[in-house]
PDB file of C-alpha atoms in Angstrom:
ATOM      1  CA  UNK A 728       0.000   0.000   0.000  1.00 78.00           C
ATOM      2  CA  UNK A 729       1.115   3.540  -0.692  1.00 90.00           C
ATOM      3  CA  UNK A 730      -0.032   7.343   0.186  1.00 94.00           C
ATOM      4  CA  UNK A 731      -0.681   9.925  -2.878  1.00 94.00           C
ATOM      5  CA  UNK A 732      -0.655  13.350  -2.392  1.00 96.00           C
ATOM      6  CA  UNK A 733      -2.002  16.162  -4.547  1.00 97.00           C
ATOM      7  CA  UNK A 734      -3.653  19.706  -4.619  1.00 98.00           C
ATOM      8  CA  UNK A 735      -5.794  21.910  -6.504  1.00 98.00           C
ATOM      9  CA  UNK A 736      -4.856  24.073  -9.451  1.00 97.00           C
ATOM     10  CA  UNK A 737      -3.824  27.259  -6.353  1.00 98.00           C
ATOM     11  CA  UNK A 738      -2.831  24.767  -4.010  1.00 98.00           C
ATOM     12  CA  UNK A 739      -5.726  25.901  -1.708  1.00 98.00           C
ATOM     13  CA  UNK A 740      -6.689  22.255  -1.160  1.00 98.00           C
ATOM     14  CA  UNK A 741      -4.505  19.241  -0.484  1.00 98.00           C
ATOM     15  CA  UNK A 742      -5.907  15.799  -0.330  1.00 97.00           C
ATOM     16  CA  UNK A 743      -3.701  12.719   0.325  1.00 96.00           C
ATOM     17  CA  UNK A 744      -4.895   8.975   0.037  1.00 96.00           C
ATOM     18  CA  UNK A 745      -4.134   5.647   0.259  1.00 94.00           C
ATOM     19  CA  UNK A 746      -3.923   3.449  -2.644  1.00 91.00           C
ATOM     20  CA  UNK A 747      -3.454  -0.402  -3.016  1.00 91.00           C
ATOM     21  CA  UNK A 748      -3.926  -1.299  -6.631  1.00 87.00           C
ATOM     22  CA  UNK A 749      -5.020   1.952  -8.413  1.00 89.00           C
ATOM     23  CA  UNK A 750      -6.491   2.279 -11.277  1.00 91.00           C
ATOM     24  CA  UNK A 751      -8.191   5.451 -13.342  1.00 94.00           C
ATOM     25  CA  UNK A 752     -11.273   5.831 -14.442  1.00 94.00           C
ATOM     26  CA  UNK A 753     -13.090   7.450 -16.663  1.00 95.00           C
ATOM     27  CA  UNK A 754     -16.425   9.069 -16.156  1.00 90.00           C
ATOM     28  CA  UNK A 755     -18.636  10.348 -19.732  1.00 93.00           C
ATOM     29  CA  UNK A 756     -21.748  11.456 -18.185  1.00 86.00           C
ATOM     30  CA  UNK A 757     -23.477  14.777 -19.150  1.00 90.00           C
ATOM     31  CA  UNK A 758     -22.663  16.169 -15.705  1.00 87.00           C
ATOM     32  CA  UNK A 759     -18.495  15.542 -15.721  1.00 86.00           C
ATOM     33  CA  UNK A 760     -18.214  16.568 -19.246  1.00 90.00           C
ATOM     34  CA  UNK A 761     -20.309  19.806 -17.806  1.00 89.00           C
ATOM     35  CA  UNK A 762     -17.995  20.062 -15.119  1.00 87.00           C
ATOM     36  CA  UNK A 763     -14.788  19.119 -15.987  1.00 88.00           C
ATOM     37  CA  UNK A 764     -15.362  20.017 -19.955  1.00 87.00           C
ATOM     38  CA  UNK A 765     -13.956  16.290 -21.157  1.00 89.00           C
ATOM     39  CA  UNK A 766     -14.508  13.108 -19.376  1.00 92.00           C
ATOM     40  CA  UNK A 767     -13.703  13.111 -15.128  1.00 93.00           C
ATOM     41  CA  UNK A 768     -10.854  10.971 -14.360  1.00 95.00           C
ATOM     42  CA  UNK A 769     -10.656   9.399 -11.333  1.00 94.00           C
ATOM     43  CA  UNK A 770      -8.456   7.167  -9.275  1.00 94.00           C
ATOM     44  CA  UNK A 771      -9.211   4.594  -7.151  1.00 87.00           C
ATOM     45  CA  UNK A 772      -8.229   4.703  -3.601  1.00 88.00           C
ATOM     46  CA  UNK A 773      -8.462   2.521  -0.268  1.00 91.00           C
ATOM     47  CA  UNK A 774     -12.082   3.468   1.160  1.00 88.00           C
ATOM     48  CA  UNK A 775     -11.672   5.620   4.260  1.00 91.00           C
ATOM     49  CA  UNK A 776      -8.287   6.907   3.460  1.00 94.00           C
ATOM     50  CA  UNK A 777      -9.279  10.142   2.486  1.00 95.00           C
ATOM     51  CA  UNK A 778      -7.605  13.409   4.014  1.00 96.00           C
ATOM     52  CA  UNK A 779      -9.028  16.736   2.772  1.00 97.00           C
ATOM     53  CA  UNK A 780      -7.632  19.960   4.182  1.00 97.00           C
ATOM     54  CA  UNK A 781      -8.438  23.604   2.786  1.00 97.00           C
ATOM     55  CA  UNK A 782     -11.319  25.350   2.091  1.00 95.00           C
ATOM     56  CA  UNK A 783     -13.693  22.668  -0.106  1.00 97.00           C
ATOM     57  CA  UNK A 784     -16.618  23.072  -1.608  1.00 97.00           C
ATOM     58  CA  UNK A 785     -19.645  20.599  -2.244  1.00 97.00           C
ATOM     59  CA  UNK A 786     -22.208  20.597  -4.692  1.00 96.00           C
ATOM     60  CA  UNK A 787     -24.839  17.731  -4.644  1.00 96.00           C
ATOM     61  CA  UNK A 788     -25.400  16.611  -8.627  1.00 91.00           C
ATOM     62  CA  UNK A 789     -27.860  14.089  -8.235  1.00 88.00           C
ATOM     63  CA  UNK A 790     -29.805  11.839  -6.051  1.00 87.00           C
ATOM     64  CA  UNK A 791     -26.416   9.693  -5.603  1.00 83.00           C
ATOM     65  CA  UNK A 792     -23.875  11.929  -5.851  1.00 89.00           C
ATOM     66  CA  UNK A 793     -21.920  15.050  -4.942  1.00 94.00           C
ATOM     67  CA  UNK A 794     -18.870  16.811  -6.228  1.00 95.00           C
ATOM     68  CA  UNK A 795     -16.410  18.271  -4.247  1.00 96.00           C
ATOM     69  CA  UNK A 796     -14.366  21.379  -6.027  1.00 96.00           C
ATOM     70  CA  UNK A 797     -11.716  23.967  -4.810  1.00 98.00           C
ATOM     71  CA  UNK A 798     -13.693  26.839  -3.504  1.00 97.00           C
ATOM     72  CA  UNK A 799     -10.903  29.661  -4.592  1.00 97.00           C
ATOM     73  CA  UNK A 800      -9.479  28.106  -7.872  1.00 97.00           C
ATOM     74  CA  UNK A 801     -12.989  25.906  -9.517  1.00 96.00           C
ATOM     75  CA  UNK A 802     -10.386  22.685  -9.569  1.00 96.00           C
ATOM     76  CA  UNK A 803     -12.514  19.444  -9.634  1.00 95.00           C
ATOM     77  CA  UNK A 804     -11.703  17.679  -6.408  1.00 97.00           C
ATOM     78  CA  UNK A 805     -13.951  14.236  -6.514  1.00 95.00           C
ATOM     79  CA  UNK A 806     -17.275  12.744  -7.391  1.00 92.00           C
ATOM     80  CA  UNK A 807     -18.789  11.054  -3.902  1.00 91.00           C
ATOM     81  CA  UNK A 808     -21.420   8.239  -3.957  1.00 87.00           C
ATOM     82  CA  UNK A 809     -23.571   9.361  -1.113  1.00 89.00           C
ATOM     83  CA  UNK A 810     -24.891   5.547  -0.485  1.00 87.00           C
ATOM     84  CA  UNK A 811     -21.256   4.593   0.726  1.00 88.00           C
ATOM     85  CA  UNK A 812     -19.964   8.362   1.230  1.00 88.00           C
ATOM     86  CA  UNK A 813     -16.793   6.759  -0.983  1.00 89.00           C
ATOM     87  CA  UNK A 814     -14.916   9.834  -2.489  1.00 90.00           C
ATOM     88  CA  UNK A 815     -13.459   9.212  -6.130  1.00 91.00           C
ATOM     89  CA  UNK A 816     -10.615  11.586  -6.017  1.00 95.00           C
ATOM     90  CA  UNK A 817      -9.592  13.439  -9.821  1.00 96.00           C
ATOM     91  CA  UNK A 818      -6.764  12.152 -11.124  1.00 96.00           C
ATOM     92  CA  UNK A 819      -5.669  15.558 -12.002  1.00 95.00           C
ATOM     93  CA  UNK A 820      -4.791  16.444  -8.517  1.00 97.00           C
ATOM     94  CA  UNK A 821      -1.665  13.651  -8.852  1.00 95.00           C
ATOM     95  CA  UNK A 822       1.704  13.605 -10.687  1.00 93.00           C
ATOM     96  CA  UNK A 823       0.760  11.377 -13.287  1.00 90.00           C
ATOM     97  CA  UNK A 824      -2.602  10.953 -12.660  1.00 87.00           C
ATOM     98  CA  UNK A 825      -1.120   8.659  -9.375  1.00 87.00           C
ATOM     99  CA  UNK A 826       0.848   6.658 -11.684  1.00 88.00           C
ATOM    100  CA  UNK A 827      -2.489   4.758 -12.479  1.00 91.00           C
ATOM    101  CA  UNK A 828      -3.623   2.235 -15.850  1.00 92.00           C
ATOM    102  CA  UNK A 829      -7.159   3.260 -17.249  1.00 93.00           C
ATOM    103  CA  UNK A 830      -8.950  -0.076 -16.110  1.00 93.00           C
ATOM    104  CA  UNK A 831     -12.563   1.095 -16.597  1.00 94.00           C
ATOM    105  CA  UNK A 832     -14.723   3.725 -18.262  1.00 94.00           C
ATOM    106  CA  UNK A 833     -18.923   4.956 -17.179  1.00 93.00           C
ATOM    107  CA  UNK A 834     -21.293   5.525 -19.383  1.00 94.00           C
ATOM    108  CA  UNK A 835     -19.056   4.248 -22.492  1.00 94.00           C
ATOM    109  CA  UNK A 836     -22.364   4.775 -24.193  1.00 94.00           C
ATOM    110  CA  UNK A 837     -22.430   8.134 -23.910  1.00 93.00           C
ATOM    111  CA  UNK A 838     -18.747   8.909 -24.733  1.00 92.00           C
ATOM    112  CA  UNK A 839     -18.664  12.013 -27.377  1.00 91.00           C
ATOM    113  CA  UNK A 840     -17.736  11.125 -31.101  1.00 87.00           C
ATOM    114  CA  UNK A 841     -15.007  13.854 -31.017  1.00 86.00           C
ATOM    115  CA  UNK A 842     -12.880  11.104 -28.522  1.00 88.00           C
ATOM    116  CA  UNK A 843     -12.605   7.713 -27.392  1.00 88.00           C
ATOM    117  CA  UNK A 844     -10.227   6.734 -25.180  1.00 91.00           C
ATOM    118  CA  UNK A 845      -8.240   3.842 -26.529  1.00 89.00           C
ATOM    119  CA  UNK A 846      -7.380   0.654 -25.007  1.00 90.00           C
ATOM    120  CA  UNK A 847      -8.474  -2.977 -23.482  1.00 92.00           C
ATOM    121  CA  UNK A 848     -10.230  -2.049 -20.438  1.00 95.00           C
ATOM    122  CA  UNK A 849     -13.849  -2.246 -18.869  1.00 95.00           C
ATOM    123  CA  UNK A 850     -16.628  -0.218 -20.227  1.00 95.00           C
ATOM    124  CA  UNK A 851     -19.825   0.190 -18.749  1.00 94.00           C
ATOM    125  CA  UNK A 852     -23.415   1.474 -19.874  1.00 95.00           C
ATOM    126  CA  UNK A 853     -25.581   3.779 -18.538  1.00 94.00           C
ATOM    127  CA  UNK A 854     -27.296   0.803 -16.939  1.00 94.00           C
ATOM    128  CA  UNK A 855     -24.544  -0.405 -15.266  1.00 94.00           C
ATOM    129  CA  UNK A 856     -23.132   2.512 -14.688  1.00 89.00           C
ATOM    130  CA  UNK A 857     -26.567   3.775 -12.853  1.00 86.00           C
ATOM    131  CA  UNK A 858     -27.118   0.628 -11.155  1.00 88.00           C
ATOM    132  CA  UNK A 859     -23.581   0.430  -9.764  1.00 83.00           C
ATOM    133  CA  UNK A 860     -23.465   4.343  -8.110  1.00 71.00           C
ATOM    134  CA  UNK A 861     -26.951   3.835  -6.680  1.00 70.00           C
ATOM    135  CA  UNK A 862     -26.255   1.068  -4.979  1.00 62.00           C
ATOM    136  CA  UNK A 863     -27.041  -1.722  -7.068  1.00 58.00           C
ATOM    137  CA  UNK A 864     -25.081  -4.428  -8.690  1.00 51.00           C
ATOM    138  CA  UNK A 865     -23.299  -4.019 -12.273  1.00 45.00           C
TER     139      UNK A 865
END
């Protein structure tokens, strides 16, 4: 196991996690293409290990979710399933996106034309996708 450590775009916010295996993911839903402007990256982390410190912001995006972002600077700080309160921290916020492989993409189906993201790895549909962040099996 290992410790990342990032920040923000200003550096207002730092957030440090533990990781065992990580991987990145990609997220092509209407809301992180709105909010990020290109599909949200991710990387998986040990659940729990979370540290946030600076001044955060949240915005709750749906009925499963909320987004966290850098109140001074806008960054994108993580996409949180509010049935497990499990924070999926942006990859951005890393040196090399944590030094992660893309292992798995969500809502594949609604990926833009003007990009795909190449590569053998798991892609999900909206109904799996919507089934796994509200709790459900996918």
């Amino acid at each position: 196991m290992s410790e990342i450590s990032g920040q923000c775009l200003c550096g207002a916010v730092r957030v440090t996690a533990r990781t065992e295996d990580p991987i990145l993911r990609a997220c092509h839903c209407d809301m992180c293409r709105r909010h990020t402007s290109g599909a949200f990256f991710s990387i998986e982390t040990v659940p729990g290990s979370v540290e946030v410190s600076g001044d955060a912001s949240v915005y709750r995006s749906s009925e499963w979710a909320q987004r966290g972002f850098c109140s001074t600077c806008g960054s994108t700080l993580w996409y949180e399933t509010l049935h497990d309160g499990r924070r999926n921290l942006a990859a951005g916020l890393f040196a090399d996106g944590g030094g992660a492989p893309l292992k798995m993409e969500f809502f594949a189906d609604m990926c833009p034309q003007g990009y795909r993201l190449a590569g053998d790895h798991k892609r999900l549909s909206t109904e799996e996708t919507i089934a796994m962040f509200s709790g459900g099996d996918a």
